[in-house]
Short mmCIF file of C-alpha atoms and ligand atoms in Angstrom, two decimals:
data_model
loop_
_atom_site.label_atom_id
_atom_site.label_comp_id
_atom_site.label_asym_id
_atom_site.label_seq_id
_atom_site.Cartn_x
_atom_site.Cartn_y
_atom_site.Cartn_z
CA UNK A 138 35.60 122.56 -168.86
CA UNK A 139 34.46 126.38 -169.73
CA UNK A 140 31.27 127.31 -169.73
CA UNK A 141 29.99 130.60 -170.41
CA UNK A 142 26.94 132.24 -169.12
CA UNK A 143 25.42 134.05 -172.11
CA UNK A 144 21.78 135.23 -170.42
CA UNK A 145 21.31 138.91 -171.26
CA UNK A 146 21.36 139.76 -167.50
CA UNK A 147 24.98 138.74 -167.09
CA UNK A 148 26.27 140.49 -170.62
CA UNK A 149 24.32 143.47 -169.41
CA UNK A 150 25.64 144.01 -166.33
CA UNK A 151 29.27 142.65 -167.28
CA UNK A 152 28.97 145.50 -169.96
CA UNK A 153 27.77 148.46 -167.46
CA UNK A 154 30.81 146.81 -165.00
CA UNK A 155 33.54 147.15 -167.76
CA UNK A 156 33.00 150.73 -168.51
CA UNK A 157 35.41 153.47 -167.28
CA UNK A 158 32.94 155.63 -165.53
CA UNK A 159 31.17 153.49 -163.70
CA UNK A 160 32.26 154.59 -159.83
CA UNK A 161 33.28 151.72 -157.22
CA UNK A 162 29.99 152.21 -155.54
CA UNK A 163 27.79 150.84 -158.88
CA UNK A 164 31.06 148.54 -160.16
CA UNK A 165 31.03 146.38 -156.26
CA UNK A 166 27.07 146.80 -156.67
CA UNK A 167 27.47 144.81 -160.32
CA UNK A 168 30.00 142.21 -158.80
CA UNK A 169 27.80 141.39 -156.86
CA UNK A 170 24.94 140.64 -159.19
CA UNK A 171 27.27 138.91 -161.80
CA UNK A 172 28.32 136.24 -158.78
CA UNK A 173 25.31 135.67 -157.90
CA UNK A 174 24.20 134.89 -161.67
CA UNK A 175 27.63 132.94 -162.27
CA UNK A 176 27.53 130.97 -158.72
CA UNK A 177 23.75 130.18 -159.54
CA UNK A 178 25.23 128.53 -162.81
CA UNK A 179 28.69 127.12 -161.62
CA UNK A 180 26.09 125.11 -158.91
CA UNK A 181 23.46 123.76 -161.62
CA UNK A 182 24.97 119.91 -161.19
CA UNK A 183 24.61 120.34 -157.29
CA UNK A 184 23.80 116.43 -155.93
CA UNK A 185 20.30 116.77 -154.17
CA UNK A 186 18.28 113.92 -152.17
CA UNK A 187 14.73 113.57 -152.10
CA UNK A 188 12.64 114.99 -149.75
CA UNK A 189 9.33 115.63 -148.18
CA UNK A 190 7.75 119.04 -147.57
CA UNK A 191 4.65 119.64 -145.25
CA UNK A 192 2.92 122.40 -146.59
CA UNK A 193 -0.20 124.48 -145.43
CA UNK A 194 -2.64 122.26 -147.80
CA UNK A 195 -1.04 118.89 -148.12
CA UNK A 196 2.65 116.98 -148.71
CA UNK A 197 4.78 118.12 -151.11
CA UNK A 198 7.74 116.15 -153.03
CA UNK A 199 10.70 118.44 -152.58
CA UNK A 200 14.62 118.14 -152.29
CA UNK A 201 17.53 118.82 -149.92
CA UNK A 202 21.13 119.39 -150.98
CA UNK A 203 23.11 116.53 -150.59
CA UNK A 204 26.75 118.53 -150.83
CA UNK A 205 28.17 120.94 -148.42
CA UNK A 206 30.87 122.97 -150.63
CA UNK A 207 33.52 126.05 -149.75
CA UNK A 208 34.10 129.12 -150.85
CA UNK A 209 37.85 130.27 -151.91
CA UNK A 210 38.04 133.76 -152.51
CA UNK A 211 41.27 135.24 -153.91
CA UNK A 212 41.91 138.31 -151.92
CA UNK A 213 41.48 141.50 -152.09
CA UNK A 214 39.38 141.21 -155.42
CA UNK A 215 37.63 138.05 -154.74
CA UNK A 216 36.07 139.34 -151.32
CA UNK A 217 33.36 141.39 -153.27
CA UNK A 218 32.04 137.81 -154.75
CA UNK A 219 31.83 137.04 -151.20
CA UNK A 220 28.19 137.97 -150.06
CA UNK A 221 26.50 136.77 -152.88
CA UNK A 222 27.87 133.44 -152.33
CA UNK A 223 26.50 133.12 -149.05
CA UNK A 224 22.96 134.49 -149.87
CA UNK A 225 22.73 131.21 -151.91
CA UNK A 226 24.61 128.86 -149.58
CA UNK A 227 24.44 130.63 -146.07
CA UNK A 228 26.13 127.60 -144.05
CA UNK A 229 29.29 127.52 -146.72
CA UNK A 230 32.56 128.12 -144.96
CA UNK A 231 34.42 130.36 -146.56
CA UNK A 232 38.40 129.50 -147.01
CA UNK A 233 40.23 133.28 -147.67
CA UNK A 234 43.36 133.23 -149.69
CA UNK A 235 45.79 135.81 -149.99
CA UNK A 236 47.59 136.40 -153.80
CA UNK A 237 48.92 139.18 -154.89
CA UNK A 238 50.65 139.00 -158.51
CA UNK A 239 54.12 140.57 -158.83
CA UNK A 240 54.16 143.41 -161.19
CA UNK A 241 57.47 142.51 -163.11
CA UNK A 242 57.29 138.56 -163.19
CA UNK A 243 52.97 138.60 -162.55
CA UNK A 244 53.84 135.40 -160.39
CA UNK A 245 51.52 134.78 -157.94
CA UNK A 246 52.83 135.65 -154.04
CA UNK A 247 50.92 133.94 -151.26
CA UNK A 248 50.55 136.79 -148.50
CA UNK A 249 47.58 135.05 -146.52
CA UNK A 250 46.12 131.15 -146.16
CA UNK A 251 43.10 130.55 -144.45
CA UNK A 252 42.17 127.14 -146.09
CA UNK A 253 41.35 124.62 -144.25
CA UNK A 254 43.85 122.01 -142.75
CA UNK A 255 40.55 119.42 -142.27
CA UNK A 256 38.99 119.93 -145.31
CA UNK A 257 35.36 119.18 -144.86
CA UNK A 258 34.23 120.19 -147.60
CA UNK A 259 34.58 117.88 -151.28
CA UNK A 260 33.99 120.28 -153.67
CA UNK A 261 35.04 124.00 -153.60
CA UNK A 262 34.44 126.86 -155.70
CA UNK A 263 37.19 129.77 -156.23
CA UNK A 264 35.90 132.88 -156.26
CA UNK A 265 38.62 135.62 -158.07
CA UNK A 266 36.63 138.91 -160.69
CA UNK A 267 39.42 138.06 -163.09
CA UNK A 268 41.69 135.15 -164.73
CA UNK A 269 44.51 136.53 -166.46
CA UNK A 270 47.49 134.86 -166.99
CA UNK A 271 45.60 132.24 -164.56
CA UNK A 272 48.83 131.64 -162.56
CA UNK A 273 46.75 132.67 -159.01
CA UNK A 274 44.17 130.41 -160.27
CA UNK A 275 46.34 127.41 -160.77
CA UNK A 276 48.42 128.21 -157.13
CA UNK A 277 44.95 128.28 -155.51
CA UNK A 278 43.58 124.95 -157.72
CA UNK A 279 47.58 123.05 -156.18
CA UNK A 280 46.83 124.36 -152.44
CA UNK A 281 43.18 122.78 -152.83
CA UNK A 282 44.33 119.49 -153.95
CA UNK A 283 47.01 119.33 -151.51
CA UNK A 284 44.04 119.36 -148.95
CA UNK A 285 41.88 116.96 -150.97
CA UNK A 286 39.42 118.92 -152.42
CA UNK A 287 37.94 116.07 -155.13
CA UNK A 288 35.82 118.76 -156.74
CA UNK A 289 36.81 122.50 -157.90
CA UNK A 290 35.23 124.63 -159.64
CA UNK A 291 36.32 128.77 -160.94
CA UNK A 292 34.45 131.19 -160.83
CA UNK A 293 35.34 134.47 -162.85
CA UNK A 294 33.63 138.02 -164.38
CA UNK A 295 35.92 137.68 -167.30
CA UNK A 296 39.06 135.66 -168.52
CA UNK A 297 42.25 135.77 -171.26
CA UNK A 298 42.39 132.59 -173.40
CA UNK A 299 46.07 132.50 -172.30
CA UNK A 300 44.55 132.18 -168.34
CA UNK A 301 41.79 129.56 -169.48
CA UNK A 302 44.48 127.47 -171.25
CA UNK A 303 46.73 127.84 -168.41
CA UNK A 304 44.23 126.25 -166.25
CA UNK A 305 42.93 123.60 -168.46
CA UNK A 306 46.92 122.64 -169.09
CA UNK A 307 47.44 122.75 -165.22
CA UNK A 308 44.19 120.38 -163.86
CA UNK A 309 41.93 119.76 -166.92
CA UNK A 310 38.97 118.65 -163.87
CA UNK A 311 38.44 122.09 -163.47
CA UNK A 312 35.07 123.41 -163.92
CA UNK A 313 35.51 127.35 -165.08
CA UNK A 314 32.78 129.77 -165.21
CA UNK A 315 32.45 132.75 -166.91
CA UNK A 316 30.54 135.51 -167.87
CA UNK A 317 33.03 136.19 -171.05
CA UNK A 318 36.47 135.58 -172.40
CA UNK A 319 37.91 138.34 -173.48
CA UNK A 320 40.68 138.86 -176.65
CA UNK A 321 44.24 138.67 -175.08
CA UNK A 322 46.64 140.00 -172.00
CA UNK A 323 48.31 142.88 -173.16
CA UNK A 324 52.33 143.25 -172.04
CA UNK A 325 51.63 143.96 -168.68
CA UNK A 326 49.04 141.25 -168.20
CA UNK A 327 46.32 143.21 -168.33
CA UNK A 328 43.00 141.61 -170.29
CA UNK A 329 41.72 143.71 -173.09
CA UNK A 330 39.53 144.88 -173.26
CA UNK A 331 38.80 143.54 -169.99
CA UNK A 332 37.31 145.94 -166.93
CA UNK A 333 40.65 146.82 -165.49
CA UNK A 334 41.58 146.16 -162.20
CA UNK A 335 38.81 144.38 -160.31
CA UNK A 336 40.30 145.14 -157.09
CA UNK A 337 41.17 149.05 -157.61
CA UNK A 338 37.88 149.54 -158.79
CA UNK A 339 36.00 147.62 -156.21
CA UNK A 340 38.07 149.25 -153.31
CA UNK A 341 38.66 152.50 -154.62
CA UNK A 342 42.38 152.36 -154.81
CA UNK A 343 43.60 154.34 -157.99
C1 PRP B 192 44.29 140.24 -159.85
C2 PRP B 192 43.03 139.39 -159.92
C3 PRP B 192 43.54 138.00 -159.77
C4 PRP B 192 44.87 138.07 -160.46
C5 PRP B 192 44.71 137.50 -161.84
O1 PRP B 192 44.67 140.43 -158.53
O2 PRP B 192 42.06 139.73 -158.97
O3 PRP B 192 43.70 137.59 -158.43
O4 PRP B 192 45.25 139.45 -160.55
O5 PRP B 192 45.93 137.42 -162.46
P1 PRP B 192 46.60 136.06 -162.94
O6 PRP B 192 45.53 135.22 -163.56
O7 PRP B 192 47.62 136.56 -163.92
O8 PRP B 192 47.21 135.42 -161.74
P2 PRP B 192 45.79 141.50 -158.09
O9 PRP B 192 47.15 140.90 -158.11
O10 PRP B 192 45.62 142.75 -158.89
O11 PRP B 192 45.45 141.73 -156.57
P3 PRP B 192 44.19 142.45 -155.87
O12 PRP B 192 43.05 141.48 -155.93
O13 PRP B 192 44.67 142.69 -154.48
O14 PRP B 192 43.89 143.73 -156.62
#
């Protein structure tokens, strides 16, 4: 399923992130804002159990949350979705995996793995800026399976259609969030007109 986060704080900041001049400083500054937005919504359907709150004047009805989840982030660029992820869920263990797309074939090449061999954790949520041709997001959606991870979810600044349908053909289960889907990948797999690259700009790299 796609679901696209249309409040004006995430197109406003996704637009001040996509322009050319904004410096690495301002762009990880807006990464992190736009996961904390898109996190907020990829967690809406979060299982919670009833509880009770003391509070300086009475008893309140409140809830805990009833799911402990992971965090996958695709390195390099996913790391900058990173902190914002565990603001909101500060005991989430975070599962790094290293892809780095080829530039001639853009298949994804595993370079690091981190996830965890006693997966804990039911539900995960992948944290990449980008889905392009969405073959890192579909090698990282495989490894999580292979563990048993029931529940996955995606969570992206922007997407291609080709990456989305790649995905959707790949595990239809698949819960992707977004803050826009772009036009198309141009021939070098680039989205357009997209931000760039997410991890360049973040890190200062070109
Ligand atoms: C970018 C991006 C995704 C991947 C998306 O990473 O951050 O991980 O490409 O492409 P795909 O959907 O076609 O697989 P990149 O290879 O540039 O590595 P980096 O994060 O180290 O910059």
């Amino acid at each position: 399923m796609l679901a696209i986060a249309r409040h004006p704080l995430v197109q406003a900041r996704l637009s001040e992130l996509r322009a050319r001049s904004t410096p690495p400083r301002e762009f990880r500054r807006l990464v992190d804002d736009l996961a904390l937005l898109l996190i907020y919504e990829a967690t809406a359907e979060l299982a919670t159990v009833p509880c009770t709150v003391e509070t300086p004047v009475g008893r309140a009805a409140g809830v805990q949350l009833a799911e402990t989840l992971a965090f996958v982030p695709i390195l390099r660029a996913g790391l900058g979705m990173v902190p914002a992820a565990l603001r909101l869920f500060p005991d989430a263990p975070v599962w790094h995996l290293g892809l780095y797309r080829d530039e001639v074939s853009l298949q994804p090449v595993e370079y690091y793995n981190r996830l965890s061999r006693f997966a804990a954790c039911e539900r995960a949520l992948i944290l990449d800026p980008m889905l392009a041709t969405g073959g890192s997001a579909v090698a990282a959606i495989a490894a999580l399976r292979r563990l048993g991870v029931r529940e996955i979810g995606l969570v992206h600044l922007i997407a291609a259609p080709e990456g989305v349908r790649a995905v959707e053909a790949a595990d239809p289960a698949v819960r992707i969030q977004v803050a826009a889907v772009d036009e198309r990948l141009n021939e070098h797999g680039f989205i357009v007109p997209g931000l760039g690259d997410a991890g360049d700009r973040q890190f200062g790299t070109r």
